CSV table of N, CA and C in Angstrom, one decimal:
chain,number,residue,atom,x,y,z
M,1,UNK,N,-17.8,-11.8,-3.4
M,1,UNK,CA,-18.6,-10.7,-3.7
M,1,UNK,C,-17.9,-10.0,-4.9
M,2,UNK,N,-18.7,-9.7,-5.9
M,2,UNK,CA,-18.2,-9.1,-7.2
M,2,UNK,C,-17.8,-7.6,-6.8
M,3,UNK,N,-16.8,-7.1,-7.7
M,3,UNK,CA,-16.3,-5.8,-7.4
M,3,UNK,C,-17.3,-4.7,-7.4
M,4,UNK,N,-18.3,-4.8,-8.3
M,4,UNK,CA,-19.4,-3.8,-8.4
M,4,UNK,C,-20.2,-3.8,-7.1
M,5,UNK,N,-20.5,-5.1,-6.6
M,5,UNK,CA,-21.3,-5.2,-5.4
M,5,UNK,C,-20.6,-4.6,-4.2
M,6,UNK,N,-19.3,-4.9,-4.1
M,6,UNK,CA,-18.5,-4.4,-3.0
M,6,UNK,C,-18.5,-2.9,-3.1
M,7,UNK,N,-18.3,-2.3,-4.2
M,7,UNK,CA,-18.3,-0.8,-4.4
M,7,UNK,C,-19.7,-0.2,-3.9
M,8,UNK,N,-20.8,-0.9,-4.4
M,8,UNK,CA,-22.1,-0.4,-4.0
M,8,UNK,C,-22.3,-0.5,-2.5
M,9,UNK,N,-21.9,-1.6,-1.9
M,9,UNK,CA,-22.0,-1.7,-0.5
M,9,UNK,C,-21.3,-0.6,0.3
M,10,UNK,N,-20.0,-0.4,-0.2
M,10,UNK,CA,-19.2,0.6,0.4
M,10,UNK,C,-19.8,2.0,0.3
M,11,UNK,N,-20.4,2.3,-0.9
M,11,UNK,CA,-21.0,3.6,-1.1
M,11,UNK,C,-22.3,3.7,-0.3
M,12,UNK,N,-23.2,2.8,-0.4
M,12,UNK,CA,-24.5,2.9,0.1
M,12,UNK,C,-24.6,2.6,1.6
M,13,UNK,N,-23.9,1.6,2.1
M,13,UNK,CA,-24.0,1.2,3.5
M,13,UNK,C,-23.0,2.0,4.4
M,14,UNK,N,-21.9,2.4,3.8
M,14,UNK,CA,-20.8,3.0,4.7
M,14,UNK,C,-20.5,4.4,4.3
M,15,UNK,N,-21.1,4.9,3.1
M,15,UNK,CA,-20.9,6.3,2.8
M,15,UNK,C,-19.6,6.7,2.2
M,16,UNK,N,-18.8,5.7,1.7
M,16,UNK,CA,-17.5,6.1,1.1
M,16,UNK,C,-17.8,6.6,-0.3
M,17,UNK,N,-16.9,7.5,-0.7
M,17,UNK,CA,-16.9,8.1,-2.1
M,17,UNK,C,-16.2,7.1,-3.0
M,18,UNK,N,-16.5,7.2,-4.3
M,18,UNK,CA,-15.7,6.4,-5.3
M,18,UNK,C,-14.2,6.6,-5.2
M,19,UNK,N,-13.8,7.8,-4.9
M,19,UNK,CA,-12.4,8.1,-4.8
M,19,UNK,C,-11.8,7.4,-3.6
M,20,UNK,N,-12.5,7.4,-2.5
M,20,UNK,CA,-12.0,6.7,-1.3
M,20,UNK,C,-12.0,5.2,-1.5
M,21,UNK,N,-13.0,4.7,-2.2
M,21,UNK,CA,-13.0,3.3,-2.5
M,21,UNK,C,-11.8,2.9,-3.4
M,22,UNK,N,-11.5,3.7,-4.4
M,22,UNK,CA,-10.4,3.5,-5.3
M,22,UNK,C,-9.1,3.5,-4.5
M,23,UNK,N,-8.9,4.4,-3.6
M,23,UNK,CA,-7.7,4.5,-2.7
M,23,UNK,C,-7.6,3.3,-1.8
M,24,UNK,N,-8.7,2.9,-1.2
M,24,UNK,CA,-8.7,1.8,-0.3
M,24,UNK,C,-8.3,0.5,-1.1
M,25,UNK,N,-8.9,0.4,-2.3
M,25,UNK,CA,-8.6,-0.8,-3.2
M,25,UNK,C,-7.1,-0.9,-3.5
M,26,UNK,N,-6.5,0.3,-3.8
M,26,UNK,CA,-5.1,0.3,-4.1
M,26,UNK,C,-4.3,-0.1,-2.9
M,27,UNK,N,-4.6,0.5,-1.8
M,27,UNK,CA,-3.9,0.1,-0.5
M,27,UNK,C,-4.1,-1.3,-0.2
M,28,UNK,N,-5.3,-1.8,-0.3
M,28,UNK,CA,-5.6,-3.2,-0.1
M,28,UNK,C,-4.8,-4.1,-0.9
M,29,UNK,N,-4.7,-3.8,-2.2
M,29,UNK,CA,-3.9,-4.6,-3.2
M,29,UNK,C,-2.4,-4.6,-2.7
M,30,UNK,N,-1.9,-3.5,-2.3
M,30,UNK,CA,-0.5,-3.4,-1.8
M,30,UNK,C,-0.2,-4.3,-0.6
M,31,UNK,N,-1.2,-4.3,0.3
M,31,UNK,CA,-1.0,-4.9,1.6
M,31,UNK,C,-1.4,-6.4,1.6
M,32,UNK,N,-2.2,-6.8,0.6
M,32,UNK,CA,-2.5,-8.2,0.4
M,32,UNK,C,-1.3,-8.9,-0.3
M,33,UNK,N,-0.2,-9.0,0.4
M,33,UNK,CA,1.0,-9.4,-0.1
M,33,UNK,C,1.0,-10.7,-0.9
M,34,UNK,N,0.2,-11.7,-0.4
M,34,UNK,CA,0.2,-13.0,-1.1
M,34,UNK,C,-0.9,-13.1,-2.2
M,35,UNK,N,-1.6,-12.0,-2.4
M,35,UNK,CA,-2.6,-11.9,-3.5
M,35,UNK,C,-3.8,-12.8,-3.4
M,36,UNK,N,-4.2,-13.2,-2.1
M,36,UNK,CA,-5.3,-14.1,-2.0
M,36,UNK,C,-6.6,-13.4,-1.8
M,37,UNK,N,-6.7,-12.1,-1.9
M,37,UNK,CA,-7.9,-11.4,-1.8
M,37,UNK,C,-8.3,-11.0,-0.4
M,38,UNK,N,-7.5,-11.3,0.5
M,38,UNK,CA,-7.7,-11.0,1.9
M,38,UNK,C,-6.4,-10.4,2.5
M,39,UNK,N,-6.6,-9.7,3.6
M,39,UNK,CA,-5.5,-9.2,4.4
M,39,UNK,C,-5.4,-9.9,5.7
M,40,UNK,N,-4.3,-10.6,6.0
M,40,UNK,CA,-4.2,-11.4,7.2
M,40,UNK,C,-3.8,-10.5,8.3
M,41,UNK,N,-3.8,-11.0,9.6
M,41,UNK,CA,-3.4,-10.2,10.7
M,41,UNK,C,-1.9,-9.7,10.5
M,42,UNK,N,-1.1,-10.6,10.0
M,42,UNK,CA,0.3,-10.2,9.8
M,42,UNK,C,0.4,-9.1,8.8
M,43,UNK,N,-0.3,-9.2,7.7
M,43,UNK,CA,-0.3,-8.2,6.6
M,43,UNK,C,-0.9,-6.9,7.2
M,44,UNK,N,-1.9,-7.0,8.1
M,44,UNK,CA,-2.5,-5.8,8.7
M,44,UNK,C,-1.5,-5.1,9.6
M,45,UNK,N,-0.8,-5.9,10.3
M,45,UNK,CA,0.2,-5.3,11.2
M,45,UNK,C,1.2,-4.5,10.4
M,46,UNK,N,1.6,-5.0,9.2
M,46,UNK,CA,2.5,-4.3,8.3
M,46,UNK,C,1.8,-3.0,7.8
M,47,UNK,N,0.5,-3.0,7.5
M,47,UNK,CA,-0.2,-1.8,7.1
M,47,UNK,C,-0.1,-0.7,8.1
M,48,UNK,N,-0.4,-1.1,9.4
M,48,UNK,CA,-0.3,0.0,10.4
M,48,UNK,C,1.1,0.4,10.7
M,49,UNK,N,2.1,-0.5,10.6
M,49,UNK,CA,3.5,-0.1,10.8
M,49,UNK,C,3.9,0.9,9.7
M,50,UNK,N,3.4,0.6,8.4
M,50,UNK,CA,3.7,1.5,7.3
M,50,UNK,C,3.1,2.9,7.5
M,51,UNK,N,2.0,2.9,8.2
M,51,UNK,CA,1.3,4.2,8.5
M,51,UNK,C,1.9,4.9,9.8
M,52,UNK,N,2.9,4.2,10.4
M,52,UNK,CA,3.5,4.8,11.6
M,52,UNK,C,2.8,4.4,12.9
M,53,UNK,N,1.9,3.4,12.8
M,53,UNK,CA,1.2,3.0,14.0
M,53,UNK,C,1.6,1.6,14.4
M,54,UNK,N,2.3,1.5,15.6
M,54,UNK,CA,2.8,0.2,16.0
M,54,UNK,C,1.7,-0.4,17.0
M,55,UNK,N,1.2,-1.6,16.6
M,55,UNK,CA,0.2,-2.3,17.4
M,55,UNK,C,0.6,-3.7,17.8
M,56,UNK,N,0.2,-4.1,18.9
M,56,UNK,CA,0.6,-5.5,19.4
M,56,UNK,C,-0.3,-6.5,18.6
M,57,UNK,N,0.1,-7.8,18.6
M,57,UNK,CA,-0.6,-8.8,18.0
M,57,UNK,C,-2.1,-8.9,18.5
M,58,UNK,N,-2.2,-8.7,19.8
M,58,UNK,CA,-3.5,-8.7,20.5
M,58,UNK,C,-4.4,-7.5,20.0
M,59,UNK,N,-3.8,-6.3,19.9
M,59,UNK,CA,-4.5,-5.2,19.4
M,59,UNK,C,-5.0,-5.4,17.9
M,60,UNK,N,-4.1,-6.0,17.1
M,60,UNK,CA,-4.5,-6.3,15.7
M,60,UNK,C,-5.6,-7.3,15.7
M,61,UNK,N,-5.5,-8.4,16.5
M,61,UNK,CA,-6.6,-9.3,16.5
M,61,UNK,C,-7.9,-8.7,17.0
M,62,UNK,N,-7.9,-7.8,17.9
M,62,UNK,CA,-9.1,-7.1,18.4
M,62,UNK,C,-9.7,-6.3,17.3
M,63,UNK,N,-8.9,-5.6,16.5
M,63,UNK,CA,-9.3,-4.8,15.4
M,63,UNK,C,-10.0,-5.7,14.4
M,64,UNK,N,-9.4,-6.8,14.0
M,64,UNK,CA,-9.9,-7.7,13.0
M,64,UNK,C,-11.3,-8.2,13.5
M,65,UNK,N,-11.4,-8.6,14.7
M,65,UNK,CA,-12.6,-9.1,15.3
M,65,UNK,C,-13.8,-8.1,15.1
M,66,UNK,N,-13.5,-6.8,15.3
M,66,UNK,CA,-14.5,-5.8,15.2
M,66,UNK,C,-15.1,-5.7,13.9
M,67,UNK,N,-14.4,-6.0,12.8
M,67,UNK,CA,-14.9,-5.8,11.4
M,67,UNK,C,-15.0,-7.0,10.6
M,68,UNK,N,-14.6,-8.2,11.2
M,68,UNK,CA,-14.6,-9.4,10.5
M,68,UNK,C,-16.0,-10.0,10.3
M,69,UNK,N,-16.7,-9.5,9.3
M,69,UNK,CA,-18.1,-9.8,9.0
M,69,UNK,C,-18.4,-11.2,8.8
M,70,UNK,N,-17.4,-11.9,8.2
M,70,UNK,CA,-17.6,-13.3,7.9
M,70,UNK,C,-16.9,-14.3,8.8
M,71,UNK,N,-16.3,-13.7,9.9
M,71,UNK,CA,-15.6,-14.5,11.0
M,71,UNK,C,-14.5,-15.4,10.4
M,72,UNK,N,-13.8,-14.9,9.4
M,72,UNK,CA,-12.8,-15.7,8.7
M,72,UNK,C,-11.4,-15.5,9.4
M,73,UNK,N,-11.2,-14.5,10.2
M,73,UNK,CA,-9.9,-14.2,10.8
M,73,UNK,C,-9.0,-13.4,9.9
M,74,UNK,N,-9.5,-13.1,8.7
M,74,UNK,CA,-8.8,-12.3,7.7
M,74,UNK,C,-9.8,-11.2,7.3
M,75,UNK,N,-9.3,-10.2,6.6
M,75,UNK,CA,-10.2,-9.1,6.1
M,75,UNK,C,-10.3,-9.1,4.6
M,76,UNK,N,-11.6,-8.9,4.2
M,76,UNK,CA,-11.9,-8.7,2.7
M,76,UNK,C,-11.7,-7.2,2.5
M,77,UNK,N,-11.9,-6.8,1.2
M,77,UNK,CA,-11.8,-5.4,0.9
M,77,UNK,C,-12.8,-4.6,1.7
M,78,UNK,N,-14.0,-5.0,1.8
M,78,UNK,CA,-15.1,-4.3,2.5
M,78,UNK,C,-14.7,-4.1,4.0
M,79,UNK,N,-14.2,-5.2,4.6
M,79,UNK,CA,-13.8,-5.2,6.0
M,79,UNK,C,-12.6,-4.3,6.2
M,80,UNK,N,-11.7,-4.3,5.2
M,80,UNK,CA,-10.5,-3.4,5.3
M,80,UNK,C,-11.0,-1.9,5.3
M,81,UNK,N,-11.9,-1.6,4.4
M,81,UNK,CA,-12.4,-0.2,4.3
M,81,UNK,C,-13.0,0.2,5.6
M,82,UNK,N,-13.9,-0.7,6.1
M,82,UNK,CA,-14.5,-0.4,7.4
M,82,UNK,C,-13.5,-0.1,8.5
M,83,UNK,N,-12.5,-0.9,8.5
M,83,UNK,CA,-11.4,-0.8,9.6
M,83,UNK,C,-10.7,0.6,9.4
M,84,UNK,N,-10.4,0.9,8.1
M,84,UNK,CA,-9.6,2.2,7.9
M,84,UNK,C,-10.5,3.3,8.4
M,85,UNK,N,-11.8,3.3,8.1
M,85,UNK,CA,-12.7,4.4,8.6
M,85,UNK,C,-12.8,4.4,10.1
M,86,UNK,N,-12.9,3.2,10.7
M,86,UNK,CA,-13.1,3.1,12.2
M,86,UNK,C,-11.9,3.6,12.9
M,87,UNK,N,-10.7,3.4,12.3
M,87,UNK,CA,-9.5,3.8,13.0
M,87,UNK,C,-9.1,5.2,12.7
M,88,UNK,N,-9.9,5.9,11.8
M,88,UNK,CA,-9.5,7.2,11.4
M,88,UNK,C,-8.4,7.3,10.5
M,89,UNK,N,-8.1,6.2,9.8
M,89,UNK,CA,-6.9,6.2,8.9
M,89,UNK,C,-7.4,6.4,7.5
M,90,UNK,N,-8.5,7.1,7.3
M,90,UNK,CA,-9.0,7.4,5.9
M,90,UNK,C,-8.0,8.6,5.5
M,91,UNK,N,-7.2,8.3,4.5
M,91,UNK,CA,-6.1,9.3,4.2
M,91,UNK,C,-6.7,10.6,3.7
M,92,UNK,N,-6.3,11.7,4.3
M,92,UNK,CA,-6.7,13.0,3.7
M,92,UNK,C,-5.5,13.9,3.6
M,93,UNK,N,-4.3,13.4,4.1
M,93,UNK,CA,-3.1,14.2,4.0
M,93,UNK,C,-2.2,13.6,2.9
M,94,UNK,N,-2.1,14.3,1.8
M,94,UNK,CA,-1.4,13.7,0.6
M,94,UNK,C,0.0,13.3,1.0
M,95,UNK,N,0.7,14.0,1.8
M,95,UNK,CA,2.1,13.7,2.2
M,95,UNK,C,2.1,12.4,3.0
M,96,UNK,N,1.2,12.2,3.9
M,96,UNK,CA,1.1,11.0,4.7
M,96,UNK,C,0.7,9.8,3.8
M,97,UNK,N,-0.2,10.0,2.8
M,97,UNK,CA,-0.5,9.0,1.9
M,97,UNK,C,0.7,8.5,1.1
M,98,UNK,N,1.4,9.5,0.6
M,98,UNK,CA,2.6,9.2,-0.2
M,98,UNK,C,3.7,8.4,0.7
M,99,UNK,N,3.8,8.9,1.9
M,99,UNK,CA,4.8,8.2,2.8
M,99,UNK,C,4.3,6.7,3.1
M,100,UNK,N,3.0,6.5,3.2
M,100,UNK,CA,2.5,5.2,3.5
M,100,UNK,C,2.8,4.3,2.3
M,101,UNK,N,2.5,4.8,1.1
M,101,UNK,CA,2.8,4.0,-0.2
M,101,UNK,C,4.3,3.8,-0.3
M,102,UNK,N,5.1,4.8,-0.1
M,102,UNK,CA,6.5,4.6,-0.2
M,102,UNK,C,7.0,3.5,0.8
M,103,UNK,N,6.5,3.6,2.0
M,103,UNK,CA,6.9,2.5,3.0
M,103,UNK,C,6.4,1.2,2.6
M,104,UNK,N,5.3,1.1,1.9
M,104,UNK,CA,4.8,-0.2,1.5
M,104,UNK,C,5.7,-0.8,0.4
M,105,UNK,N,6.2,0.1,-0.5
M,105,UNK,CA,7.1,-0.3,-1.6
M,105,UNK,C,8.5,-0.7,-1.0
M,106,UNK,N,8.9,0.0,0.1
M,106,UNK,CA,10.2,-0.2,0.7
M,106,UNK,C,10.1,-1.5,1.6
M,107,UNK,N,10.1,-2.6,1.0
M,107,UNK,CA,9.9,-3.9,1.8
M,107,UNK,C,11.0,-4.2,2.8
M,108,UNK,N,12.2,-3.8,2.5
M,108,UNK,CA,13.3,-4.1,3.5
M,108,UNK,C,13.5,-2.9,4.5
M,109,UNK,N,12.6,-1.9,4.4
M,109,UNK,CA,12.6,-0.8,5.4
M,109,UNK,C,13.9,-0.1,5.5
M,110,UNK,N,14.6,0.1,4.3
M,110,UNK,CA,15.9,0.7,4.2
M,110,UNK,C,15.8,2.3,4.0
M,111,UNK,N,14.5,2.8,3.9
M,111,UNK,CA,14.3,4.2,3.5
M,111,UNK,C,14.7,4.5,2.1
M,112,UNK,N,14.9,3.5,1.3
M,112,UNK,CA,15.1,3.6,-0.2
M,112,UNK,C,14.3,2.5,-0.9
M,113,UNK,N,13.8,2.8,-2.1
M,113,UNK,CA,13.2,1.7,-2.8
M,113,UNK,C,14.2,1.3,-3.9
M,114,UNK,N,14.5,0.0,-3.8
M,114,UNK,CA,15.4,-0.6,-4.8
M,114,UNK,C,14.7,-0.9,-6.1
M,115,UNK,N,15.5,-1.1,-7.2
M,115,UNK,CA,14.9,-1.4,-8.5
M,115,UNK,C,14.1,-2.7,-8.4
M,116,UNK,N,14.6,-3.7,-7.6
M,116,UNK,CA,13.9,-5.0,-7.4
M,116,UNK,C,12.6,-4.8,-6.7
M,117,UNK,N,12.6,-3.9,-5.6
M,117,UNK,CA,11.4,-3.7,-4.9
M,117,UNK,C,10.3,-3.1,-5.8
M,118,UNK,N,10.7,-2.1,-6.6
M,118,UNK,CA,9.7,-1.5,-7.5
M,118,UNK,C,9.2,-2.5,-8.5
M,119,UNK,N,10.1,-3.3,-9.1
M,119,UNK,CA,9.6,-4.3,-10.0
M,119,UNK,C,8.6,-5.3,-9.3
M,120,UNK,N,8.9,-5.7,-8.1
M,120,UNK,CA,8.0,-6.7,-7.4
M,120,UNK,C,6.7,-6.1,-7.1
M,121,UNK,N,6.6,-4.8,-6.7
M,121,UNK,CA,5.3,-4.2,-6.4
M,121,UNK,C,4.6,-4.0,-7.7
M,122,UNK,N,5.2,-3.5,-8.7
M,122,UNK,CA,4.5,-3.3,-10.0
M,122,UNK,C,4.0,-4.6,-10.6
M,123,UNK,N,4.7,-5.7,-10.4
M,123,UNK,CA,4.3,-7.0,-10.9
M,123,UNK,C,3.0,-7.4,-10.1
M,124,UNK,N,3.0,-7.1,-8.8
M,124,UNK,CA,1.8,-7.4,-8.0
M,124,UNK,C,0.6,-6.6,-8.4
M,125,UNK,N,0.9,-5.4,-8.9
M,125,UNK,CA,-0.2,-4.5,-9.4
M,125,UNK,C,-0.5,-4.8,-10.8
M,126,UNK,N,0.1,-5.9,-11.4
M,126,UNK,CA,-0.3,-6.3,-12.8
M,126,UNK,C,0.6,-5.7,-13.9
M,127,UNK,N,1.7,-5.0,-13.5
M,127,UNK,CA,2.5,-4.4,-14.5
M,127,UNK,C,3.9,-5.0,-14.4
M,128,UNK,N,4.3,-5.7,-15.5
M,128,UNK,CA,5.7,-6.3,-15.5
M,128,UNK,C,6.6,-5.3,-16.2
M,129,UNK,N,7.6,-4.9,-15.4
M,129,UNK,CA,8.6,-3.9,-15.9
M,129,UNK,C,9.9,-4.6,-16.2
M,130,UNK,N,10.5,-4.4,-17.3
M,130,UNK,CA,11.9,-4.9,-17.6
M,130,UNK,C,12.9,-4.1,-16.9
M,131,UNK,N,14.1,-4.6,-16.7
M,131,UNK,CA,15.1,-3.9,-15.9
M,131,UNK,C,15.4,-2.6,-16.5
M,132,UNK,N,15.5,-2.5,-17.9
M,132,UNK,CA,15.8,-1.2,-18.5
M,132,UNK,C,14.7,-0.2,-18.3
M,133,UNK,N,13.4,-0.6,-18.2
M,133,UNK,CA,12.3,0.3,-17.9
M,133,UNK,C,12.4,0.8,-16.5
M,134,UNK,N,12.8,0.0,-15.6
M,134,UNK,CA,12.9,0.4,-14.2
M,134,UNK,C,14.0,1.4,-14.1
M,135,UNK,N,15.1,1.1,-14.7
M,135,UNK,CA,16.3,2.0,-14.7
M,135,UNK,C,15.9,3.4,-15.3
M,136,UNK,N,15.2,3.4,-16.4
M,136,UNK,CA,14.7,4.7,-16.9
M,136,UNK,C,13.9,5.4,-16.0
M,137,UNK,N,12.9,4.8,-15.3
M,137,UNK,CA,12.1,5.4,-14.3
M,137,UNK,C,13.0,6.1,-13.2
M,138,UNK,N,13.9,5.3,-12.7
M,138,UNK,CA,14.8,5.8,-11.7
M,138,UNK,C,15.6,7.0,-12.1
M,139,UNK,N,16.1,7.0,-13.4
M,139,UNK,CA,16.9,8.1,-13.9
M,139,UNK,C,16.1,9.3,-14.1
M,140,UNK,N,14.9,9.1,-14.6
M,140,UNK,CA,14.0,10.2,-14.9
M,140,UNK,C,13.5,10.9,-13.6
M,141,UNK,N,13.5,10.1,-12.5
M,141,UNK,CA,13.1,10.6,-11.2
M,141,UNK,C,14.3,11.3,-10.5
M,142,UNK,N,15.4,11.3,-11.1
M,142,UNK,CA,16.6,12.0,-10.6
M,142,UNK,C,17.3,11.2,-9.5
M,143,UNK,N,17.1,9.9,-9.5
M,143,UNK,CA,17.7,9.1,-8.4
M,143,UNK,C,19.2,9.0,-8.6
M,144,UNK,N,19.9,9.3,-7.5
M,144,UNK,CA,21.4,9.3,-7.6
M,144,UNK,C,22.0,8.4,-6.5
M,145,UNK,N,21.2,8.0,-5.6
M,145,UNK,CA,21.7,7.1,-4.5
M,145,UNK,C,21.9,5.7,-5.1
M,146,UNK,N,23.1,5.1,-4.6
M,146,UNK,CA,23.4,3.8,-5.1
M,146,UNK,C,23.4,2.8,-3.9
M,147,UNK,N,22.8,1.7,-4.1
M,147,UNK,CA,22.9,0.6,-3.1
M,147,UNK,C,24.3,0.0,-3.1
M,148,UNK,N,25.0,0.1,-1.9
M,148,UNK,CA,26.3,-0.4,-1.9
M,148,UNK,C,26.5,-1.9,-2.1
M,149,UNK,N,25.4,-2.7,-1.8
M,149,UNK,CA,25.5,-4.1,-2.0
M,149,UNK,C,25.3,-4.5,-3.5
M,150,UNK,N,24.3,-3.9,-4.1
M,150,UNK,CA,24.0,-4.3,-5.5
M,150,UNK,C,24.6,-3.4,-6.6
M,151,UNK,N,24.9,-2.1,-6.2
M,151,UNK,CA,25.4,-1.2,-7.2
M,151,UNK,C,24.3,-0.6,-8.0
M,152,UNK,N,23.0,-0.9,-7.6
M,152,UNK,CA,21.9,-0.3,-8.4
M,152,UNK,C,21.5,1.0,-7.8
M,153,UNK,N,20.8,1.8,-8.7
M,153,UNK,CA,20.2,3.0,-8.2
M,153,UNK,C,19.1,2.7,-7.2
M,154,UNK,N,18.9,3.6,-6.2
M,154,UNK,CA,17.8,3.5,-5.3
M,154,UNK,C,17.0,4.8,-5.3
M,155,UNK,N,15.8,4.7,-4.9
M,155,UNK,CA,14.9,5.9,-4.9
M,155,UNK,C,14.6,6.3,-3.4
M,156,UNK,N,14.8,7.6,-3.2
M,156,UNK,CA,14.5,8.2,-1.9
M,156,UNK,C,13.1,8.6,-1.9
M,157,UNK,N,12.6,9.0,-0.7
M,157,UNK,CA,11.2,9.4,-0.6
M,157,UNK,C,11.0,10.7,-1.4
M,158,UNK,N,12.0,11.6,-1.4
M,158,UNK,CA,11.9,12.8,-2.3
M,158,UNK,C,11.8,12.5,-3.7
M,159,UNK,N,12.5,11.5,-4.2
M,159,UNK,CA,12.4,11.1,-5.6
M,159,UNK,C,11.0,10.5,-5.9
M,160,UNK,N,10.5,9.7,-4.9
M,160,UNK,CA,9.2,9.1,-5.1
M,160,UNK,C,8.1,10.1,-5.1
M,161,UNK,N,8.2,11.1,-4.2
M,161,UNK,CA,7.2,12.2,-4.2
M,161,UNK,C,7.2,12.9,-5.5
M,162,UNK,N,8.4,13.2,-6.0
M,162,UNK,CA,8.5,13.9,-7.3
M,162,UNK,C,7.8,13.1,-8.4
M,163,UNK,N,8.0,11.8,-8.5
M,163,UNK,CA,7.4,11.0,-9.5
M,163,UNK,C,5.9,11.0,-9.3
M,164,UNK,N,5.4,10.8,-8.1
M,164,UNK,CA,4.0,10.7,-7.9
M,164,UNK,C,3.3,12.1,-8.1
M,165,UNK,N,4.0,13.2,-8.0
M,165,UNK,CA,3.4,14.5,-8.2
M,165,UNK,C,3.6,14.9,-9.7
M,166,UNK,N,4.4,14.0,-10.4
M,166,UNK,CA,4.6,14.3,-11.8
M,166,UNK,C,5.7,15.4,-12.0
M,167,UNK,N,6.6,15.6,-11.1
M,167,UNK,CA,7.6,16.6,-11.2
M,167,UNK,C,9.0,16.0,-11.2
M,168,UNK,N,9.1,14.7,-11.6
M,168,UNK,CA,10.4,14.0,-11.7
M,168,UNK,C,11.4,14.9,-12.5
M,169,UNK,N,12.7,14.8,-12.2
M,169,UNK,CA,13.7,15.6,-12.9
M,169,UNK,C,13.9,15.2,-14.3
């Protein structure tokens, strides 16, 4: 399905706003870790975990079955949006949204985003950042935490929140 068709379906059939669709599309891109245009049950379990909701494999499978319009066992963007609405996880709390995005970036679940994690996510979003660009971002964000293993700067949730709100130091 073309992107315009998907947006029209989401607006007309499901009543989502363009802003909600854009937010869902961003979340979908982050959780579609292998970039195949679908979210697998494993990736979906990670989505809910990042949102602070722990579900069993059976519960995840049941959720997918409820919205799996094409019976593929995975979710397309449209199916993902329907699921987010059905589960009440349409984000309306900016702090919770930021925490979910931060958790998605924090792949090793260390409560810090490493420079490598940020580079990997940005590359997935289509933006290749050089090491010096990432270091500049971290310094402008006021990051002072150092990863003991790599010696690199790491970003806390507070730093991340400041960047996202445009108030980095």
